[in-house]
Coordinates of C-alpha atoms in Angstrom, one line a residue:
M1 CA 199.8 85.0 32.4
Q2 CA 199.6 81.2 32.3
G3 CA 203.4 81.0 32.5
A4 CA 203.4 83.3 35.6
R5 CA 200.9 81.1 37.3
M6 CA 203.3 78.2 37.0
V7 CA 205.1 79.5 40.1
V8 CA 202.8 82.0 41.8
E9 CA 199.2 81.6 42.6
E10 CA 197.1 84.9 42.5
P11 CA 195.4 84.7 46.0
I12 CA 198.7 83.8 47.7
R13 CA 200.5 86.6 45.9
V14 CA 198.1 89.3 47.2
A15 CA 198.1 87.8 50.8
S16 CA 201.8 87.8 50.8
L17 CA 201.9 91.5 50.0
L18 CA 199.6 92.4 52.9
M19 CA 201.1 90.2 55.6
P20 CA 204.1 91.1 57.6
A21 CA 207.2 88.8 57.3
K22 CA 207.3 86.1 60.0
Q23 CA 210.3 86.0 62.3
I24 CA 211.4 82.3 62.9
F25 CA 214.5 80.4 63.9
F26 CA 215.2 79.6 60.3
P27 CA 215.1 82.9 58.3
S28 CA 214.4 80.9 55.1
L29 CA 214.4 77.4 53.6
T30 CA 216.9 78.7 51.1
K31 CA 220.5 78.5 52.4
I32 CA 222.7 81.5 52.8
M33 CA 226.5 81.2 52.3
G34 CA 229.0 83.8 53.2
T35 CA 232.5 84.4 52.2
L36 CA 234.7 85.3 55.3
G37 CA 237.3 87.9 55.3
P38 CA 238.4 91.2 56.8
R39 CA 234.9 92.4 57.7
S40 CA 233.6 89.0 58.8
R41 CA 236.2 87.3 60.9
S42 CA 235.8 88.4 64.5
V43 CA 233.8 86.1 66.9
E44 CA 231.3 88.9 67.5
V45 CA 230.5 89.4 63.8
L46 CA 230.5 85.7 63.0
S47 CA 228.1 85.1 65.9
E48 CA 225.7 87.6 64.5
C49 CA 226.1 86.2 60.9
L50 CA 225.1 82.7 62.3
K51 CA 222.1 84.1 64.1
A52 CA 221.1 86.0 60.9
G53 CA 221.0 82.8 59.0
M54 CA 224.4 81.9 57.5
S55 CA 224.8 78.1 57.2
V56 CA 228.0 77.7 55.1
A57 CA 231.2 79.7 55.4
R58 CA 233.4 80.0 52.3
F59 CA 237.1 80.5 52.5
D60 CA 238.8 82.1 49.4
F61 CA 242.4 81.0 49.0
S62 CA 243.1 83.3 46.0
W63 CA 244.5 85.7 48.6
L64 CA 245.7 85.9 52.2
S65 CA 247.7 83.2 54.0
D66 CA 246.8 79.8 55.5
E67 CA 247.4 81.2 58.9
Y68 CA 245.0 84.1 58.3
H69 CA 242.2 81.7 57.2
Q70 CA 242.9 79.4 60.2
E71 CA 242.5 82.3 62.6
T72 CA 239.1 83.1 60.9
L73 CA 238.0 79.4 61.1
D74 CA 238.9 79.3 64.8
S75 CA 236.8 82.4 65.3
L76 CA 234.0 80.7 63.4
R77 CA 234.2 77.7 65.7
A78 CA 234.0 79.8 68.8
A79 CA 231.0 81.6 67.3
M80 CA 229.2 78.3 66.7
K81 CA 229.7 77.4 70.4
N82 CA 228.4 80.8 71.5
V83 CA 225.2 80.7 69.5
K84 CA 224.8 76.9 69.4
K85 CA 224.4 76.8 65.6
L86 CA 226.2 74.6 63.1
C87 CA 228.0 76.0 60.1
A88 CA 229.7 74.1 57.3
V89 CA 233.1 75.0 55.8
M90 CA 233.7 75.4 52.1
V91 CA 237.1 75.9 50.4
D92 CA 237.2 77.7 47.1
T93 CA 239.9 76.7 44.7
V94 CA 241.7 79.3 42.5
G95 CA 241.7 77.1 39.4
P96 CA 243.0 78.1 36.0
E97 CA 242.9 81.8 36.8
I98 CA 245.1 84.2 35.0
Q99 CA 246.5 86.8 37.4
V100 CA 248.4 90.1 37.3
I101 CA 250.4 90.3 40.5
N102 CA 250.9 93.9 41.5
K103 CA 253.5 93.6 44.3
S104 CA 253.9 97.3 44.9
G105 CA 250.2 97.8 45.4
K106 CA 250.3 101.1 43.5
P107 CA 247.1 101.9 41.6
I108 CA 247.2 101.4 37.8
E109 CA 245.4 104.0 35.7
L110 CA 244.2 102.8 32.3
K111 CA 242.5 105.2 29.9
A112 CA 240.1 104.5 27.1
D113 CA 241.6 104.2 23.6
D114 CA 245.2 103.7 25.0
H115 CA 247.1 100.5 24.3
V116 CA 248.5 98.1 26.9
T117 CA 250.7 95.0 26.4
I118 CA 250.0 91.7 28.3
T119 CA 253.2 89.7 28.7
P120 CA 254.3 86.5 30.4
E121 CA 257.5 88.3 31.6
L122 CA 256.8 88.3 35.3
S123 CA 259.9 90.3 36.1
K124 CA 258.3 93.5 34.6
E125 CA 256.4 95.9 36.9
P126 CA 252.7 96.3 36.2
S127 CA 251.8 99.7 34.7
C128 CA 249.4 101.4 32.3
E129 CA 251.7 100.2 29.5
V130 CA 252.5 96.5 30.4
L131 CA 250.6 93.9 32.4
P132 CA 252.6 90.7 33.3
I133 CA 250.6 87.5 33.7
N134 CA 251.1 83.9 34.8
D135 CA 250.1 82.2 31.5
P136 CA 252.8 82.0 28.8
A137 CA 250.5 80.5 26.3
L138 CA 247.8 83.3 26.2
A139 CA 249.1 84.7 22.9
K140 CA 248.5 81.4 21.2
A141 CA 245.0 81.1 22.5
V142 CA 243.6 84.6 21.5
K143 CA 243.0 86.3 18.2
Q144 CA 242.2 89.7 17.0
G145 CA 238.9 91.0 18.3
D146 CA 238.7 88.8 21.4
T147 CA 237.5 90.4 24.6
I148 CA 239.6 90.4 27.9
F149 CA 238.3 91.6 31.3
L150 CA 240.7 92.6 34.0
G151 CA 240.1 93.8 37.6
Q152 CA 240.2 92.9 41.2
H153 CA 236.6 91.6 41.4
L154 CA 235.6 91.4 37.7
F155 CA 232.3 93.2 37.6
T156 CA 231.1 94.1 34.1
G157 CA 233.8 96.4 32.8
S158 CA 231.4 99.4 33.0
E159 CA 232.6 100.7 36.4
T160 CA 235.9 102.2 37.4
T161 CA 237.4 99.2 39.2
S162 CA 237.7 96.8 36.2
V163 CA 238.7 97.3 32.6
W164 CA 237.5 95.8 29.3
L165 CA 240.3 95.2 26.7
E166 CA 240.1 94.2 23.0
V167 CA 242.9 92.1 21.4
V168 CA 244.5 94.1 18.6
D169 CA 247.5 91.9 17.7
T170 CA 250.0 89.4 19.1
N171 CA 253.7 89.7 19.1
G172 CA 255.5 86.5 20.0
S173 CA 254.2 85.7 23.5
D174 CA 252.9 89.2 24.0
V175 CA 249.3 90.4 23.5
I176 CA 248.6 94.0 22.4
C177 CA 245.2 95.3 23.5
L178 CA 243.1 98.3 23.1
V179 CA 241.7 99.8 26.4
K180 CA 237.9 100.2 26.0
N181 CA 237.1 102.0 29.2
T182 CA 238.8 104.3 31.7
A183 CA 239.5 102.6 35.0
T184 CA 241.8 102.5 38.0
L185 CA 243.0 99.1 39.1
E186 CA 243.7 99.0 42.8
G187 CA 245.1 96.1 44.9
F188 CA 247.8 93.5 44.8
V189 CA 246.1 90.9 42.6
F190 CA 244.0 91.5 39.4
M191 CA 242.0 88.6 37.9
M192 CA 241.9 88.3 34.1
H193 CA 239.1 86.6 32.2
V194 CA 239.3 86.0 28.4
S195 CA 235.7 85.6 27.0
Q196 CA 235.0 82.3 25.4
V197 CA 238.7 81.2 25.0
H198 CA 240.1 78.0 26.4
I199 CA 242.8 78.7 28.9
N200 CA 245.4 75.9 28.8
L201 CA 246.0 75.8 32.6
P202 CA 244.9 72.8 34.9
T203 CA 241.6 73.1 36.6
L204 CA 243.1 71.9 39.9
S205 CA 246.3 73.9 40.2
E206 CA 249.4 73.0 42.3
S207 CA 248.6 75.8 44.8
D208 CA 245.0 74.3 45.1
K209 CA 246.5 70.9 45.8
K210 CA 248.7 72.4 48.5
V211 CA 245.8 74.1 50.2
I212 CA 243.6 71.1 50.2
S213 CA 246.3 68.6 51.4
S214 CA 247.3 70.9 54.2
W215 CA 244.7 73.3 55.4
G216 CA 241.7 71.3 54.0
S217 CA 242.9 68.0 55.3
R218 CA 243.8 69.4 58.7
N219 CA 240.3 71.0 59.1
K220 CA 238.3 68.1 57.5
V221 CA 236.4 70.7 55.3
D222 CA 232.9 69.9 54.2
F223 CA 232.8 71.3 50.7
I224 CA 235.3 72.1 47.9
S225 CA 234.1 74.7 45.4
L226 CA 236.0 73.6 42.2
S227 CA 236.5 76.9 40.3
Y228 CA 236.2 76.9 36.5
T229 CA 235.0 73.4 36.2
R230 CA 235.1 72.6 32.4
R231 CA 234.5 68.9 32.2
A232 CA 233.4 66.0 34.3
E233 CA 237.0 64.8 34.3
D234 CA 237.8 67.9 36.5
V235 CA 235.5 66.6 39.2
C236 CA 236.8 63.1 39.0
E237 CA 240.4 64.3 39.3
L238 CA 239.6 66.3 42.4
R239 CA 237.7 63.3 43.9
D240 CA 240.6 61.0 43.5
F241 CA 242.9 63.6 45.0
L242 CA 240.6 64.0 48.0
K243 CA 240.7 60.2 48.6
T244 CA 244.5 60.3 48.8
H245 CA 244.3 62.9 51.6
N246 CA 241.7 61.2 53.8
L247 CA 238.9 63.5 52.6
E248 CA 236.6 60.9 51.1
E249 CA 233.6 62.5 52.8
T250 CA 234.2 66.0 51.5
Q251 CA 231.6 67.0 48.8
I252 CA 232.5 68.7 45.5
F253 CA 230.5 71.6 44.3
A254 CA 231.4 72.2 40.6
K255 CA 231.6 76.0 39.9
V256 CA 230.4 76.5 36.3
E257 CA 231.6 79.9 35.1
N258 CA 232.4 79.8 31.4
V259 CA 231.0 78.4 28.1
E260 CA 233.1 75.2 28.4
G261 CA 231.4 74.3 31.6
L262 CA 228.0 75.2 30.1
E263 CA 228.6 72.9 27.1
H264 CA 229.5 70.0 29.4
F265 CA 227.0 70.8 32.1
D266 CA 225.1 67.5 32.1
E267 CA 228.2 65.4 32.5
I268 CA 229.5 67.7 35.2
L269 CA 226.2 67.5 37.1
K270 CA 226.3 63.7 37.0
E271 CA 229.7 63.6 38.7
A272 CA 229.5 66.6 41.2
D273 CA 227.7 66.7 44.5
G274 CA 226.3 70.2 43.7
I275 CA 226.6 73.1 41.3
I276 CA 227.6 76.7 41.8
L277 CA 226.6 79.0 39.1
S278 CA 229.3 81.8 39.1
R279 CA 227.2 84.4 37.5
G280 CA 229.9 87.0 37.6
N281 CA 232.2 85.2 35.1
L282 CA 229.2 83.7 33.3
G283 CA 228.0 87.3 32.7
I284 CA 231.3 87.9 31.0
D285 CA 231.5 84.7 28.9
L286 CA 227.9 84.9 27.8
P287 CA 225.9 87.8 26.3
P288 CA 224.0 89.4 29.2
E289 CA 220.6 88.4 27.7
K290 CA 221.6 84.7 27.8
V291 CA 222.6 84.5 31.5
F292 CA 219.1 84.1 32.9
L293 CA 218.3 81.3 30.4
F294 CA 221.3 79.2 31.6
Q295 CA 220.4 79.9 35.2
K296 CA 216.9 78.5 34.7
Y297 CA 218.2 75.6 32.7
A298 CA 220.9 74.7 35.3
I299 CA 218.7 75.0 38.3
H300 CA 216.0 72.9 36.7
K301 CA 218.5 70.2 35.9
C302 CA 219.8 70.2 39.4
N303 CA 216.3 70.0 40.8
L304 CA 215.5 67.0 38.7
A305 CA 218.7 65.3 39.7
G306 CA 218.1 66.1 43.4
K307 CA 221.5 68.0 43.7
P308 CA 221.9 71.4 45.3
A309 CA 222.2 74.5 42.9
I310 CA 223.8 77.6 44.4
I311 CA 223.9 81.0 42.7
T312 CA 226.3 83.9 43.2
R313 CA 226.5 87.7 42.6
V314 CA 223.0 88.7 43.9
V315 CA 223.2 91.9 46.0
D316 CA 226.5 93.5 44.9
S317 CA 225.2 97.0 45.9
M318 CA 225.0 95.9 49.6
T319 CA 228.8 95.8 49.6
N320 CA 228.6 99.6 50.4
N321 CA 224.9 100.2 50.9
L322 CA 222.4 99.1 53.6
R323 CA 219.7 98.1 51.2
P324 CA 219.7 96.2 47.9
T325 CA 218.4 97.7 44.6
R326 CA 214.9 96.8 43.6
A327 CA 216.3 94.8 40.7
E328 CA 218.5 92.8 43.0
A329 CA 215.7 92.0 45.4
T330 CA 213.7 90.8 42.5
D331 CA 216.5 88.8 41.2
V332 CA 216.9 87.0 44.5
A333 CA 213.2 86.2 44.6
N334 CA 213.2 84.9 41.1
A335 CA 216.1 82.6 41.8
V336 CA 214.2 81.1 44.7
L337 CA 211.1 80.7 42.5
D338 CA 213.4 78.9 39.9
G339 CA 214.3 76.4 42.7
T340 CA 217.8 77.4 43.9
D341 CA 219.0 75.8 47.0
G342 CA 221.3 78.5 48.2
I343 CA 222.8 81.9 47.6
L344 CA 226.5 82.5 48.0
L345 CA 227.6 86.0 49.1
G346 CA 231.1 87.2 48.1
A347 CA 232.2 90.8 48.6
E348 CA 229.1 91.6 50.5
T349 CA 230.4 89.6 53.5
L350 CA 234.1 89.4 52.7
R351 CA 234.8 93.2 52.7
G352 CA 231.4 94.8 52.7
S353 CA 230.3 97.3 55.3
Y354 CA 227.1 95.4 56.3
P355 CA 227.7 91.6 56.4
V356 CA 225.1 90.8 59.0
E357 CA 222.4 93.1 57.5
T358 CA 223.0 91.6 54.1
I359 CA 222.4 88.1 55.4
K360 CA 219.2 89.3 57.2
T361 CA 217.9 91.1 54.2
L362 CA 218.6 88.1 52.0
G363 CA 216.7 85.8 54.4
R364 CA 213.7 88.0 54.3
I365 CA 213.6 88.1 50.5
C366 CA 214.0 84.4 50.3
A367 CA 211.3 83.8 52.8
E368 CA 208.8 86.0 51.0
A369 CA 209.5 84.1 47.7
E370 CA 209.1 80.7 49.4
A371 CA 205.7 81.8 50.6
V372 CA 204.4 81.9 47.0
Y373 CA 206.5 79.0 45.6
N374 CA 204.2 76.7 43.7
Q375 CA 205.3 73.4 45.2
S376 CA 202.6 71.2 43.7
I377 CA 203.8 72.0 40.1
I378 CA 207.5 71.4 40.9
F379 CA 206.6 68.3 42.8
K380 CA 204.8 66.8 39.8
R381 CA 207.5 67.8 37.4
I382 CA 210.2 66.1 39.4
A383 CA 208.1 63.0 40.0
R384 CA 207.4 62.6 36.3
H385 CA 211.1 62.8 35.6
A386 CA 212.0 60.3 38.3
E387 CA 209.7 57.5 37.0
P388 CA 210.2 54.6 37.4
M389 CA 211.2 55.4 41.0
S390 CA 213.1 53.3 43.5
H391 CA 211.2 52.1 46.5
V392 CA 212.9 54.6 48.8
E393 CA 212.3 57.6 46.5
S394 CA 208.6 56.6 46.1
V395 CA 208.1 56.6 49.8
A396 CA 210.1 59.9 50.3
S397 CA 208.1 61.7 47.7
S398 CA 204.8 60.3 49.2
A399 CA 206.0 61.6 52.6
V400 CA 206.4 65.1 51.2
G401 CA 203.0 64.9 49.5
A402 CA 201.5 63.8 52.8
A403 CA 203.1 66.7 54.6
Y404 CA 201.4 69.1 52.2
R405 CA 198.0 67.5 52.5
V406 CA 197.9 67.2 56.3
K407 CA 199.5 70.7 56.6
A408 CA 202.4 69.4 58.7
S409 CA 204.7 71.9 60.4
V410 CA 207.9 69.9 60.1
I411 CA 209.2 66.7 58.4
V412 CA 211.6 64.5 60.5
V413 CA 213.9 62.2 58.6
F414 CA 216.3 59.7 60.0
T415 CA 219.5 59.3 57.9
S416 CA 223.1 58.1 58.3
T417 CA 224.6 58.9 54.9
G418 CA 222.3 61.9 54.2
T419 CA 220.7 60.2 51.1
A420 CA 217.3 59.9 52.7
A421 CA 217.4 63.6 53.7
R422 CA 218.4 64.7 50.2
L423 CA 215.5 62.6 48.7
I424 CA 213.0 64.4 50.9
A425 CA 214.5 67.8 50.0
K426 CA 214.5 66.9 46.3
Y427 CA 210.7 67.1 46.3
R428 CA 210.8 70.7 47.6
P429 CA 208.8 70.6 50.8
M430 CA 207.4 74.0 51.9
I431 CA 208.3 73.3 55.6
P432 CA 211.6 72.7 57.4
V433 CA 213.1 69.2 57.3
L434 CA 214.8 68.1 60.5
A435 CA 217.4 65.5 59.5
V436 CA 218.3 63.4 62.5
V437 CA 221.7 62.1 61.4
I438 CA 222.5 58.7 62.9
P439 CA 226.1 58.1 63.8
R440 CA 227.7 55.2 61.9
L441 CA 230.2 52.9 63.7
K442 CA 233.4 52.5 61.6
G443 CA 236.8 51.2 62.4
N444 CA 240.0 49.6 61.3
S445 CA 242.5 47.2 62.9
L446 CA 243.5 49.8 65.5
K447 CA 240.3 51.5 66.7
W448 CA 236.6 52.1 66.4
S449 CA 234.9 55.5 65.9
F450 CA 231.6 57.0 65.1
A451 CA 231.0 59.0 61.8
G452 CA 228.2 61.4 61.0
S453 CA 229.2 65.0 61.7
S454 CA 230.3 65.5 58.1
Q455 CA 226.9 64.1 56.8
A456 CA 225.1 66.5 59.2
R457 CA 227.0 69.6 57.9
H458 CA 226.4 68.5 54.3
C459 CA 222.7 69.1 54.9
L460 CA 223.5 72.8 55.4
G461 CA 224.1 73.1 51.7
V462 CA 220.6 71.8 50.7
R463 CA 217.4 73.7 50.7
A464 CA 215.1 73.1 53.7
L465 CA 217.4 70.6 55.4
W466 CA 218.4 71.3 59.1
P467 CA 220.6 68.7 60.7
I468 CA 220.5 67.3 64.2
L469 CA 223.4 65.0 65.1
A470 CA 222.1 62.3 67.4
S471 CA 224.4 60.7 69.9
P472 CA 224.8 56.9 69.7
D473 CA 222.5 56.2 72.7
Q474 CA 219.7 58.2 71.2
V475 CA 219.3 56.0 68.1
G476 CA 219.5 52.6 69.6
L477 CA 223.2 51.9 69.1
V478 CA 223.8 51.7 72.9
G479 CA 220.5 52.2 74.6
P480 CA 216.9 53.1 73.7
S481 CA 215.6 52.9 70.1
E482 CA 214.2 55.2 67.5
E483 CA 211.8 56.9 70.0
S484 CA 214.7 58.7 71.6
G485 CA 215.8 60.1 68.2
L486 CA 212.3 61.3 67.4
A487 CA 212.0 62.9 70.9
L488 CA 215.2 64.7 70.2
A489 CA 213.8 66.1 66.9
L490 CA 210.5 67.1 68.5
S491 CA 212.2 68.7 71.5
H492 CA 214.5 70.7 69.1
G493 CA 211.5 71.7 67.0
K494 CA 209.7 73.1 70.1
A495 CA 212.8 74.8 71.4
V496 CA 213.3 76.8 68.2
G497 CA 209.7 77.7 67.8
L498 CA 208.9 75.3 64.8
L499 CA 206.5 73.1 66.8
K500 CA 203.6 73.7 69.2
P501 CA 201.0 71.4 70.8
N502 CA 198.6 69.7 68.2
D503 CA 200.9 70.4 65.3
R504 CA 201.4 67.5 62.8
V505 CA 204.7 66.0 61.9
V506 CA 205.6 63.6 59.1
V507 CA 208.4 61.2 60.1
F508 CA 210.3 59.3 57.3
Q509 CA 212.8 56.5 57.9
K510 CA 214.3 53.3 56.6
I511 CA 213.7 50.1 58.4
G512 CA 215.9 47.3 57.1
D513 CA 215.3 47.2 53.3
S514 CA 211.9 49.0 53.6
S515 CA 211.1 52.7 53.8
V516 CA 208.1 54.0 55.8
F517 CA 206.6 57.3 56.9
K518 CA 204.0 58.1 59.4
V519 CA 202.0 61.2 60.5
I520 CA 202.1 62.1 64.2
E521 CA 200.6 64.8 66.4
V522 CA 202.6 66.8 68.8
C523 CA 201.5 66.5 72.4
D524 CA 201.8 69.0 75.3

């Protein structure tokens, strides 16, 4: 019982059960990210997704063309204008993914106890007897008894859309496998995952580089989700590549989805801007009973480092159903109590029947969990780890503590790079943080320009942060000083229902080499 009270206090828990959920502008402090595709690419649906609470849109380039994704992004931009809400853009790399290309699209029926040969001979047609793949070295990497999963979406191998294979033998470059469950593979591309075996393919593939250098550079994407991150060097390689394509401000979220990434997690976390725990593939590479342990470990490490942690594969059943299972709803709530910053939806919004309803449901579950989140214990744990603190972090943590003690409704933070806002978020405030992003004047020998829009959108990947991009004259670069930026934040807070007369607000900012915070009261 003592362990349970680490995150939930008894009186709050009972009160939360009896009180109806509150409807506010921000459905939850936890961020909701959606993968866009056939069922979520019209302006109308995207507008509803944004209103429901989606803050980051993920584009999966493992299928469909650049032109298709560009049309979807153009619709997203139109939707943002319609509903006056900001949304960040994330590109998901394919990475060292073994694929079976089924050009004909004909269903492939595999039956339990039959044998199938995996071969690198791409000229062969995929069938129940032979599966051609894009990795000529697989036979050298596997051994008898290894487990291989194959399917369009890689569930668990227990349902009828993906198959579980066991390596029986190798013959030259071919791998002979025993089919362990009956399944029908449908679609044009099937992903293959070999459990706990190193795949000798580059983490950043040539096709990934092409997408980033063209589509990513053209659209100035906010985040890159680096699939199958195995070592810190993978993150460094991508960062160097981004710099050569004028994407220095693009943040890298390392996607940890196998044992290699788990083994090098600490070094990956140090280099990356954030972490995505790809629980679908982790659930294949790890025994099922171990996945929750790594989730708690990884989120805890991210919280201590002040870097966002995102989890995937939460409400799979909502791909075809209007309600999640009870286990899924509990899983989401526990992830929030663990300290996750965001939840990434895949098939639920990509091809699911209820993308908008899924986002709304997820927001309600997250909000309920946040209502019983034991912030004081998490605050103390992070503060102990950060000692000795820098001056700015000391003041930022004190500002969050003050907000809790004076029962503030909102924290306002002035930031230009986003660092100050992330420091506030690191200490897990129980209230929204309005990050007033101050434009920075930058230039070269030819022209001057203001930067800040990328930093504003980066806030959309961090728990509790909601950005407001100030114009230059509102922050003293052209006209009035800080009062104008604060007025902007307070006006926005009132407009969206976060603030009312007599509410208290904690304001945090850097002034020269010093950091300060103050408590103010909202006037009529």
